[in-house]
Short mmCIF file of C-alpha atoms in Angstrom, two decimals:
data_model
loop_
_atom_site.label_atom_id
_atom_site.label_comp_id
_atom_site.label_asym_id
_atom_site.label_seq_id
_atom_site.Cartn_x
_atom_site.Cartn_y
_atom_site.Cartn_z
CA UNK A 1 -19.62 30.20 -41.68
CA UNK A 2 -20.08 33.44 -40.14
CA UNK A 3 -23.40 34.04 -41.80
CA UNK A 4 -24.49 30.38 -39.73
CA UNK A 5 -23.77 31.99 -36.57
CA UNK A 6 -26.61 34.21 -35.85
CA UNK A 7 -29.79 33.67 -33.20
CA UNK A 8 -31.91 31.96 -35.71
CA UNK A 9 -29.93 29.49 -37.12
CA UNK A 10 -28.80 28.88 -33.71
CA UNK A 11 -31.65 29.12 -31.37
CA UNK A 12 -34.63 29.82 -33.36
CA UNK A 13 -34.41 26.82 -35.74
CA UNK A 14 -33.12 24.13 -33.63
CA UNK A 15 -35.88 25.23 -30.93
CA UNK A 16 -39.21 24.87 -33.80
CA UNK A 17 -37.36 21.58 -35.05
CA UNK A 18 -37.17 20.14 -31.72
CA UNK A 19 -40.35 21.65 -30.24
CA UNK A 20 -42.76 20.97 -33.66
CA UNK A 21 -41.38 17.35 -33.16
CA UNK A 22 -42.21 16.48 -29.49
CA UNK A 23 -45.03 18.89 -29.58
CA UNK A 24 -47.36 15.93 -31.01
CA UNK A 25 -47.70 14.16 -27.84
CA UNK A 26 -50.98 16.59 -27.55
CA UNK A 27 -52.29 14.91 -30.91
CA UNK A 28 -53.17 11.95 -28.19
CA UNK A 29 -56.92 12.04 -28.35
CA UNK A 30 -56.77 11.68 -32.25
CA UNK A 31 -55.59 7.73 -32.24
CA UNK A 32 -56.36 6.90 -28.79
CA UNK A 33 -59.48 4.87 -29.45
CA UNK A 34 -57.50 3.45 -32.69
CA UNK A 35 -54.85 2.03 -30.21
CA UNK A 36 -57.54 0.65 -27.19
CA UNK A 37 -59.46 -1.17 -30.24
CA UNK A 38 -56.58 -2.30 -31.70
CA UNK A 39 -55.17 -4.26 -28.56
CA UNK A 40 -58.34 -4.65 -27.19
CA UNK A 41 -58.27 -2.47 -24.00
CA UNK A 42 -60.09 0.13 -22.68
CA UNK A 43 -59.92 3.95 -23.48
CA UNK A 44 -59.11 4.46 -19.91
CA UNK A 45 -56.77 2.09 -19.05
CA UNK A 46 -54.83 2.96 -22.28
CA UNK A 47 -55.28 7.06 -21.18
CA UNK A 48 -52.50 6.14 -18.01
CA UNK A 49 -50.10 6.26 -21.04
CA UNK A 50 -51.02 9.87 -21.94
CA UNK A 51 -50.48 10.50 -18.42
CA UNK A 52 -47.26 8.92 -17.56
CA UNK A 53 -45.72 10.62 -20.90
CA UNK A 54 -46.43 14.27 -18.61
CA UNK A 55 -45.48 12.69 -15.59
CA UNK A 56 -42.13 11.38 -16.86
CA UNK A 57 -41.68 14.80 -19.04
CA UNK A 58 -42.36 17.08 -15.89
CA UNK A 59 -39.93 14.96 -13.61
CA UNK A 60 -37.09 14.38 -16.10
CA UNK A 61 -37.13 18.36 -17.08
CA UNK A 62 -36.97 19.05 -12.83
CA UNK A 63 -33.87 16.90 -12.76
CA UNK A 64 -32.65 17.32 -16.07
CA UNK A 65 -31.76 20.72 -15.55
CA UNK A 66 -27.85 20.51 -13.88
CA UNK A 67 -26.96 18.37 -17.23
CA UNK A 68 -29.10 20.86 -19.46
CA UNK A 69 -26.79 23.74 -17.88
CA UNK A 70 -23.64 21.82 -18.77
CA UNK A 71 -23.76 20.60 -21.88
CA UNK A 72 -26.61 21.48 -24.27
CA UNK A 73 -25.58 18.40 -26.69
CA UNK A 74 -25.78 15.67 -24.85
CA UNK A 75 -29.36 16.56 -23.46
CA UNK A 76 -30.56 17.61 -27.31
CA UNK A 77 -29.31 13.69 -28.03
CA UNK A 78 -30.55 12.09 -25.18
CA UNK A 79 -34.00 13.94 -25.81
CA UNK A 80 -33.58 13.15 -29.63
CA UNK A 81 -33.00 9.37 -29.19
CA UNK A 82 -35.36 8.78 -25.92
CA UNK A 83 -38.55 10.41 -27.90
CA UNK A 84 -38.17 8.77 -31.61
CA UNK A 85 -37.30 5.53 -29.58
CA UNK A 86 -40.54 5.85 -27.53
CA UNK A 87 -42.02 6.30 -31.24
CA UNK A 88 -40.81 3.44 -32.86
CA UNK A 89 -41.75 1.29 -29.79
CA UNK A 90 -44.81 2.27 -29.63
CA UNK A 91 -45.61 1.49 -32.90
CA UNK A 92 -44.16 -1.88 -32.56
CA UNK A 93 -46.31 -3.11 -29.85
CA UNK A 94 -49.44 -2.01 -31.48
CA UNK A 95 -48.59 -4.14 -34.18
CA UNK A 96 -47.24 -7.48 -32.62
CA UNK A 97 -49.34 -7.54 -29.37
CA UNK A 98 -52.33 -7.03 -28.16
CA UNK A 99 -53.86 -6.88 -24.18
CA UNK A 100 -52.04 -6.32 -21.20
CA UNK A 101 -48.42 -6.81 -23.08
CA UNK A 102 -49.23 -4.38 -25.54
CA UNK A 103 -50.97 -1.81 -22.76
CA UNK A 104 -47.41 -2.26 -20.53
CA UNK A 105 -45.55 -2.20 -23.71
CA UNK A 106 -47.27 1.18 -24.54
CA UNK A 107 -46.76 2.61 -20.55
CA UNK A 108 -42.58 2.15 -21.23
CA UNK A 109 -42.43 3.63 -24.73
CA UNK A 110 -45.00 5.89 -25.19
CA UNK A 111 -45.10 6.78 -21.36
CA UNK A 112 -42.05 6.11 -19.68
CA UNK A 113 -38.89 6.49 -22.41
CA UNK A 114 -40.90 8.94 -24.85
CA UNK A 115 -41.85 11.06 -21.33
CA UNK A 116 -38.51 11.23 -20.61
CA UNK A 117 -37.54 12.54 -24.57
CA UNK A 118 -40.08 15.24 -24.19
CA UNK A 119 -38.98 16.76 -20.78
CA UNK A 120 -35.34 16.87 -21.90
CA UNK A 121 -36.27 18.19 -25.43
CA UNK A 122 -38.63 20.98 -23.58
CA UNK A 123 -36.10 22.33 -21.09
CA UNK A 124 -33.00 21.96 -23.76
CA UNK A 125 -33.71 25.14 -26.32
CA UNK A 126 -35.35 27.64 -23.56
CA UNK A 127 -31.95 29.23 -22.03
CA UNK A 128 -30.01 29.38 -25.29
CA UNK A 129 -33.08 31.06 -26.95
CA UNK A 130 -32.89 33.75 -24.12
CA UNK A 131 -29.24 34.60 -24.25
CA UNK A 132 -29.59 34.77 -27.41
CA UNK A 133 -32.02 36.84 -27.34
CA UNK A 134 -31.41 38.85 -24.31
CA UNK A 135 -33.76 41.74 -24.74
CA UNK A 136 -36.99 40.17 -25.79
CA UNK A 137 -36.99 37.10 -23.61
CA UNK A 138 -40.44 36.70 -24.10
CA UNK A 139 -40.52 36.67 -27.79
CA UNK A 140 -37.43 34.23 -27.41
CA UNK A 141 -39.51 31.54 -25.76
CA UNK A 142 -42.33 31.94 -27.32
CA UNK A 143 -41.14 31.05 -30.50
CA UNK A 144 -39.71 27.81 -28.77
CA UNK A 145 -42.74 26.75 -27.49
CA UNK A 146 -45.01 28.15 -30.00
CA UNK A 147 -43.54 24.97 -32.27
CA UNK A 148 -44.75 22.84 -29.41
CA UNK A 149 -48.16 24.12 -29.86
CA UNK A 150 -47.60 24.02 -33.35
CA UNK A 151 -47.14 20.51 -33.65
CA UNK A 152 -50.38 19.35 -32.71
CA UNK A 153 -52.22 21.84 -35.52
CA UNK A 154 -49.40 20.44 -38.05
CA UNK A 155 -49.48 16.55 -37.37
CA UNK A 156 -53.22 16.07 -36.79
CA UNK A 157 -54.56 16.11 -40.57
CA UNK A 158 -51.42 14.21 -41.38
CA UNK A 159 -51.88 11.26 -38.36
CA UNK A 160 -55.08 10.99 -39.65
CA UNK A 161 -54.36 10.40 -43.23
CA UNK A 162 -51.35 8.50 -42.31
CA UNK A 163 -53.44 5.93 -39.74
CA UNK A 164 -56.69 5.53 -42.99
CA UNK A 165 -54.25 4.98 -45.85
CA UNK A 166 -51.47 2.57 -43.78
CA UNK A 167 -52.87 2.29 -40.75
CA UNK A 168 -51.69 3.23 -36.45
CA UNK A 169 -48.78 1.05 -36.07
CA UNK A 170 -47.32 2.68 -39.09
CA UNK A 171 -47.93 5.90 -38.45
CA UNK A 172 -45.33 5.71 -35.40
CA UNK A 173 -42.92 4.26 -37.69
CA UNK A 174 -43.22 6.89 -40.42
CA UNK A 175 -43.16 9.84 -38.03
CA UNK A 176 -40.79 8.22 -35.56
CA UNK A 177 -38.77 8.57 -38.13
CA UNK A 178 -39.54 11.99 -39.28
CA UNK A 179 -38.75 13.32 -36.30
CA UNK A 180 -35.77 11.62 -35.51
CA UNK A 181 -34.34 13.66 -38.55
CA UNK A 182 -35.38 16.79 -37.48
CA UNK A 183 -34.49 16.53 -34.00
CA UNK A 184 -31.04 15.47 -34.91
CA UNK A 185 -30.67 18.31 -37.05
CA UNK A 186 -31.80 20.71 -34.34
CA UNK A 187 -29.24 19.18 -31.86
CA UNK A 188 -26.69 19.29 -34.25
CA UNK A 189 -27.61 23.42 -35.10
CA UNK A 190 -28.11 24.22 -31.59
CA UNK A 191 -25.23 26.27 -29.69
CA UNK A 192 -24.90 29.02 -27.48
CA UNK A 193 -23.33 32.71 -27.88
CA UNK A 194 -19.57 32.35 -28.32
CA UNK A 195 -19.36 35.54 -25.20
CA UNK A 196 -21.55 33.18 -22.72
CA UNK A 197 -19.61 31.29 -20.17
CA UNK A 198 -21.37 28.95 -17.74
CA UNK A 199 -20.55 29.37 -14.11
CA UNK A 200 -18.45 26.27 -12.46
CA UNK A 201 -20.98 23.86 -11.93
CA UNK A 202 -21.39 22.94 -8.00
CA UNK A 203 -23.97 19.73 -7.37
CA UNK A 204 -24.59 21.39 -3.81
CA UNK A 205 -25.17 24.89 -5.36
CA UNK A 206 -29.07 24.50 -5.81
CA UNK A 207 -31.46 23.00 -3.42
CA UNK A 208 -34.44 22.29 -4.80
CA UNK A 209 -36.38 21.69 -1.54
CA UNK A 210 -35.56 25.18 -0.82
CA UNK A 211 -37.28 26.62 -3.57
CA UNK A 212 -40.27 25.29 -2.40
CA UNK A 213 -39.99 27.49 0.40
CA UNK A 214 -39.78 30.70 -1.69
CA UNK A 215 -43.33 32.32 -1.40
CA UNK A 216 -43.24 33.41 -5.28
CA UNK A 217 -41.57 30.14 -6.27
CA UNK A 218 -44.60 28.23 -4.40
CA UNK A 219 -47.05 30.62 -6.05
CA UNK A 220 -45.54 30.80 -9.84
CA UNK A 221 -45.35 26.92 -8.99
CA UNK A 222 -49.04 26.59 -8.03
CA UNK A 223 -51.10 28.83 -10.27
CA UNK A 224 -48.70 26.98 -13.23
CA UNK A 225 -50.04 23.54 -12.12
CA UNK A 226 -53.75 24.71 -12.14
CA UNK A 227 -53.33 26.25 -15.76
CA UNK A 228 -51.56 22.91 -16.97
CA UNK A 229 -54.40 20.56 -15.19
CA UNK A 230 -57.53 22.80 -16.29
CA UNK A 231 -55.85 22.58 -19.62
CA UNK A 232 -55.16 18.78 -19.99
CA UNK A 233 -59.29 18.20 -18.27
CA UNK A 234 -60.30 19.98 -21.42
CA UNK A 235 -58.17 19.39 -24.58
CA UNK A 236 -56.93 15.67 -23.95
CA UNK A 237 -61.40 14.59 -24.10
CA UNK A 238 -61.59 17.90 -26.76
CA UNK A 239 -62.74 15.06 -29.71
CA UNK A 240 -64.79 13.85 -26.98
CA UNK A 241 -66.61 16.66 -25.83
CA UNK A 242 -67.08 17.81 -29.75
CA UNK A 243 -68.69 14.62 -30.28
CA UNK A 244 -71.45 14.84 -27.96
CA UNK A 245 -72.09 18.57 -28.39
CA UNK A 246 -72.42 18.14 -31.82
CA UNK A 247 -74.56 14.68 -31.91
CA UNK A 248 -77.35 15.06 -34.14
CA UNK A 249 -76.49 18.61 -35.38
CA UNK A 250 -75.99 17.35 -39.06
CA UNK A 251 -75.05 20.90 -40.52
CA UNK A 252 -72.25 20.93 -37.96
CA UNK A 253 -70.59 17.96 -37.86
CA UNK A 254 -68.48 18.11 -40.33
CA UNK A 255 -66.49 20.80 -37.84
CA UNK A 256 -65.13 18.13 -35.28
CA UNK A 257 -62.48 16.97 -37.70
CA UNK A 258 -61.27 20.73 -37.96
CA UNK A 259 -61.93 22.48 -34.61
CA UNK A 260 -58.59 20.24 -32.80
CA UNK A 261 -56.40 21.73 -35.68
CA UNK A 262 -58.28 25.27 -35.37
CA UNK A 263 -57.64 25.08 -31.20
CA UNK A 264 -54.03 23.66 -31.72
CA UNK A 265 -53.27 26.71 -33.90
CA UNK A 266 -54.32 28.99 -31.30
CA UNK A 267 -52.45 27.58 -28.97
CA UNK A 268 -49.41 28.12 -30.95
CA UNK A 269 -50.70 31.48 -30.90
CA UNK A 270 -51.03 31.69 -27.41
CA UNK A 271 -47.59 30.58 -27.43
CA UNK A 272 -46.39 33.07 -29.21
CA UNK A 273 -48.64 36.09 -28.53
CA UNK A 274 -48.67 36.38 -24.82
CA UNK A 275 -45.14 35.55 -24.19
CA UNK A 276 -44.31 38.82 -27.19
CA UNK A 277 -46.60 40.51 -24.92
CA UNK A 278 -45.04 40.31 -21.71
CA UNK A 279 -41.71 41.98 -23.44
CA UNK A 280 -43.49 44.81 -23.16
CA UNK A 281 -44.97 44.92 -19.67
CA UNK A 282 -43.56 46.28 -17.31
CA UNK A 283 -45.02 43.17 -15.09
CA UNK A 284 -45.20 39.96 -16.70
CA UNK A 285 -47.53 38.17 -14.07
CA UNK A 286 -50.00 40.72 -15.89
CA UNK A 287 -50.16 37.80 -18.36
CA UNK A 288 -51.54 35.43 -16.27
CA UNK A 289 -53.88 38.09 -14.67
CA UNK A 290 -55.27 38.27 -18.31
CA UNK A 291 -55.16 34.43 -18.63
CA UNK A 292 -57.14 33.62 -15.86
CA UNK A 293 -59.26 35.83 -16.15
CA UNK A 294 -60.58 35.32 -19.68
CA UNK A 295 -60.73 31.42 -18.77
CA UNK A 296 -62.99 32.49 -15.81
CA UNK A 297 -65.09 34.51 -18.00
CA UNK A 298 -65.56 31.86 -20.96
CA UNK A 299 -66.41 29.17 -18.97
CA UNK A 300 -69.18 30.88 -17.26
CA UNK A 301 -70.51 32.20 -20.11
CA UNK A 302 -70.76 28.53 -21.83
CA UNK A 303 -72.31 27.21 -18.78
CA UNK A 304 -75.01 29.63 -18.78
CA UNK A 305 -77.28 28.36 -21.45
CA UNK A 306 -77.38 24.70 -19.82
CA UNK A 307 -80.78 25.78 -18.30
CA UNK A 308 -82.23 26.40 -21.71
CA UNK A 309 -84.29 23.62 -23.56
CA UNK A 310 -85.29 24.72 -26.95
CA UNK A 311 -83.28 24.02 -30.32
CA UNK A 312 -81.43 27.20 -30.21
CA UNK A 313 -79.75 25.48 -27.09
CA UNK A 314 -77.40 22.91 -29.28
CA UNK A 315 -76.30 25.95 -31.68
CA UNK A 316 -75.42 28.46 -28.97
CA UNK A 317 -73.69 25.90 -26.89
CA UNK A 318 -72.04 24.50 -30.04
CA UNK A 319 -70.87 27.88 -30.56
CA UNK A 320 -69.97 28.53 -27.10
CA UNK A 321 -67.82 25.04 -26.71
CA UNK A 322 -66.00 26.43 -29.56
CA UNK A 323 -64.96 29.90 -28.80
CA UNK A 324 -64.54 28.54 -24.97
CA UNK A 325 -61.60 25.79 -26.02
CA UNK A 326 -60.14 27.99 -28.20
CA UNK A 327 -59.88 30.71 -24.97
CA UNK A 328 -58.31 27.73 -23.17
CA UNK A 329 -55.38 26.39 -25.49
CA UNK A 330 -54.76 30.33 -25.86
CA UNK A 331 -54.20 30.82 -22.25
CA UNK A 332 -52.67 26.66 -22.02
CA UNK A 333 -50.14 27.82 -24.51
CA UNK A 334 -49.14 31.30 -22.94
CA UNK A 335 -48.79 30.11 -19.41
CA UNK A 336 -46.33 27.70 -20.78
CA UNK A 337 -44.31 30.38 -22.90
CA UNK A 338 -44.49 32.92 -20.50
CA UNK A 339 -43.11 31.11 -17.88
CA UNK A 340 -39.24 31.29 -18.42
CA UNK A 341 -39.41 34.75 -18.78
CA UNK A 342 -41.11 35.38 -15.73
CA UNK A 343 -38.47 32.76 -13.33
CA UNK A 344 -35.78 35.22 -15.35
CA UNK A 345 -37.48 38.19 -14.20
CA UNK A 346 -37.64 36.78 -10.83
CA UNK A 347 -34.75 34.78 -10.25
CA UNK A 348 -32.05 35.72 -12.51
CA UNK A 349 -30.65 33.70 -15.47
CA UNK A 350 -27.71 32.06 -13.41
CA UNK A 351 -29.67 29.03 -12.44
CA UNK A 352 -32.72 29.72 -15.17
CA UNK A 353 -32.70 25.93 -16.69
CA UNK A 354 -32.37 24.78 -13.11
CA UNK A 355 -35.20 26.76 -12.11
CA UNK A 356 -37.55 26.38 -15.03
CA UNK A 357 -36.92 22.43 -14.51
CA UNK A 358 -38.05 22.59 -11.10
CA UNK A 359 -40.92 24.38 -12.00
CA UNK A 360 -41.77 22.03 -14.98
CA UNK A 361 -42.75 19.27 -11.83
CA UNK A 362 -45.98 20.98 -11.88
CA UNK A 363 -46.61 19.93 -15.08
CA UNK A 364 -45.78 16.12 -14.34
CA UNK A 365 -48.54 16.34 -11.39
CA UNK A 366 -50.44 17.84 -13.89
CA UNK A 367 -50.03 15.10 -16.37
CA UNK A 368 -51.66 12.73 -13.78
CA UNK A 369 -54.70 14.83 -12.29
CA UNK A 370 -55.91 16.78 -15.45
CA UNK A 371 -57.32 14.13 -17.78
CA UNK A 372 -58.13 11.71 -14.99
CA UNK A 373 -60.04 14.58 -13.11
CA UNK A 374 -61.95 14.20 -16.17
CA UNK A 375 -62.50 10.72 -16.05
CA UNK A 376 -63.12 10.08 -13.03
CA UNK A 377 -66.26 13.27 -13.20
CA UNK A 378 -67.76 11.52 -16.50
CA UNK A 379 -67.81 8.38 -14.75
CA UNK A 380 -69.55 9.57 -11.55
CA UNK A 381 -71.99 12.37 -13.47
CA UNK A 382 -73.17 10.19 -16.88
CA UNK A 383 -70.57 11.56 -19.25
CA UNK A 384 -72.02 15.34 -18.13
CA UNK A 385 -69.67 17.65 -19.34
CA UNK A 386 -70.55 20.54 -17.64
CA UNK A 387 -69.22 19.33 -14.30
CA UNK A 388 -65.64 19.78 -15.41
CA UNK A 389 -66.63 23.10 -16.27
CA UNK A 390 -67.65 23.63 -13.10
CA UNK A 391 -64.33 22.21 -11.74
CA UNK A 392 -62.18 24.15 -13.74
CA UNK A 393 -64.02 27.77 -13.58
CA UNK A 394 -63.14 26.81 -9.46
CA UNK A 395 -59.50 26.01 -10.32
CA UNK A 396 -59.31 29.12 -12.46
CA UNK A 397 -60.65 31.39 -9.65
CA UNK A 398 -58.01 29.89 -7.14
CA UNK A 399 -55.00 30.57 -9.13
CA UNK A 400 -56.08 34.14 -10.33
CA UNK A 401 -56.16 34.88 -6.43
CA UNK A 402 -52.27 33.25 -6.31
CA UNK A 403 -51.55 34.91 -9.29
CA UNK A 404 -52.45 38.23 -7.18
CA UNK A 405 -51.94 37.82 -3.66
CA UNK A 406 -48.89 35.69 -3.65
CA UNK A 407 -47.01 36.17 -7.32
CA UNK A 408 -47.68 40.04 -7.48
CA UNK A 409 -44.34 41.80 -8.12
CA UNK A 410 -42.57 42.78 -4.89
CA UNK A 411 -38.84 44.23 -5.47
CA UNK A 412 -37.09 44.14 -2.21
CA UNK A 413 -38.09 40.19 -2.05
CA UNK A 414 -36.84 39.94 -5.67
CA UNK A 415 -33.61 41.18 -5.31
CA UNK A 416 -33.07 39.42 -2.10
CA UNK A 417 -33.93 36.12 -3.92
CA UNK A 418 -31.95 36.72 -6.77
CA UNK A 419 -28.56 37.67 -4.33
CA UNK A 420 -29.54 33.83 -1.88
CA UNK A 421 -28.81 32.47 -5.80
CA UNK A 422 -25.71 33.73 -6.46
CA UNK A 423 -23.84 32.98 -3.43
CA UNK A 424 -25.24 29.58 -3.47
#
């Protein structure tokens, strides 16, 4: 048994099995046109499900943190049950309803009790992965939340197959199932180090409000958000957006069923990659220096050749669209990795999951504003893409100034902040 009770079979393994399974919510714009033909509603009125599953998974990871703290196994569960269930119902009223039942239907399981399965499942691994281990943090969570990135390169060719051979309702059901196996196996293999002892749990000991009125916290908070909702404007209409920059390029079409796996696998390797960075930095806000930066640079070089009329304008744009969503999931996946490590670095591991939680809220305003940013700019502009380019390269620009002027490392505030957290 001894040989069972190292960091991999206890953190690393549970984490991927967990992660790789809740992970596929980003496979969303692969069957969402299936589903709004299939019950006979719109693509946009179905996309509020896509957005409530972020909302509830950013809210239910900010107050899912106190129980995460206490007792690892009962959140692994809860997340466990709430996300296959959200599955399985899903899948049930695509099959046996159609219209506004099966849209509302949709909204509780996919949105609503799935949502809530993801945030729990997110938040549950990240702490135990860093104590165990404690001296590459980074490398810790990025393994974690590579597997979320992971999932969406892994699933996509088999949704696919799954929804042409059986068909969309059944796809839910097989996978539902699928990952109700290995997420009960991760819950069951997940445990922290035998020397760690969490302190007596206080409800009054954290104020959330309070954070908010931490400079750093704000700005780690902030330039967070604007990576998650520049990310979701872009990859949740990324079949979309392949679509109409490829139309009529014959040669190339054949590429739109493999560029989403290409850009999922990247960012599993921005997962991965950054966060292993950052171990090695002496300032791990450098990441998201580099982040921003190389999302400022990418879209402005795609948006150059819009002036240009000629043929060679569809393959260097083609080209271009490419290169610049693989940049983005790269820097999507590392701001998300990278995160934990940097709220350590900051504020201590005491309160980390607490913390982290909190900080996951971003991501549930996110959840509503990315996509439907989007939207709402294809609807006003003709389905022009290049004006949520033109969005985001603003967004980026923003938080690269937070990520400077407000997140930069300053010691004497750090300590200070980490000591108001321990007597609390």
């Amino acid at each position: 048994m001894k040989k069972l009770q190292n960091k991999w079979v206890r953190a690393a393994i549970p984490a991927l099995l967990i992660h790789c399974s809740i992970g596929t919510v980003y496979c969303w714009s692969i069957f969402k046109e299936a589903i709004a033909a299939k019950i006979g509603m719109s693509s946009f009125a179905l996309g509020w499900a896509f957005s409530l599953a972020i909302f509830f998974l950013g809210m239910s990871a900010a107050f899912a943190g106190r129980m995460v703290e206490k007792d690892i196994h009962k959140s692994s569960l809860i997340a466990c049950i709430c996300f296959t269930v959200g599955m399985l119902g899903t899948g049930l009223f695509i099959q046996f309803t159609t219209g506004v039942v099966a849209l509302l239907g949709i909204y509780l399981c996919y949105g609503c009790i799935m949502g809530i399965g993801l945030g729990i499942g997110y938040l549950t691994p990240v702490k135990t992965l860093m104590l165990w281990f404690s001296e590459q943090k980074g490398l810790a969570t990025g393994i974690s939340i590579m597997g979320f990135g992971l999932a969406k390169a892994i699933a996509t060719p088999i949704m696919e197959i799954i929804q042409k051979k059986l068909g969309i309702s059944e796809m839910f059901y097989i996978l539902g199932t699928i990952y109700f196996i290995m997420m009960f196996i991760g819950h069951v293999l997940l445990k922290k180090p035998d020397g760690w002892v969490e302190a007596d749990d206080n409800k009054n000991d954290f104020k959330p409000l309070a954070m908010f009125k931490d400079k750093t916290f704000l700005g780690i908070w902030l330039m967070f958000f604007i990576n998650i909702h520049c990310g979701l404007a872009l990859i949740t209409y990324e079949k979309q957006i392949l679509g109409t920059t490829f139309a009529g390029m014959t040669v190339l079409t054949a590429m739109i069923s493999i560029v989403p796996s290409v850009t999922a696998a990247f960012n599993a390797l921005g997962r991965i990659g950054y966060s292993t960075i950052s171990d090695k930095m002496k300032e791990r806000n450098t990441v998201y220096i580099i982040i921003f930066t190389s999302c400022i640079i990418i879209t402005l070089i795609t948006l150059i050749p819009s002036a240009i009329t000629n043929t060679s304008k569809s393959m260097i744009i083609a080209s271009l669209v490419i290169i610049l969503l693989v940049i983005i999931n790269l820097g999507y996946g590392g701001g998300f990795s990278t995160l934990p490590a940097l709220l350590s670095e900051r504020f201590g591991m005491e309160k980390i999951s607490k913390i982290h939680g909190l900080t996951l809220s971003a991501w549930a305003i996110a959840g509503l504003t990315g996509n439907n940013m989007s939207e709402l700019i294809l609807s006003l502009t003709g389905n022009t893409y290049d004006y949520i380019l033109i969005a985001t390269l603003i967004l980026y620009l923003i938080a690269l100034i937070i990520c400077v002027k407000i997140v930069g490392k300053n010691k004497e505030k750090q300590v200070k902040t980490r000591k108001k957290l321990k007597k609390a």
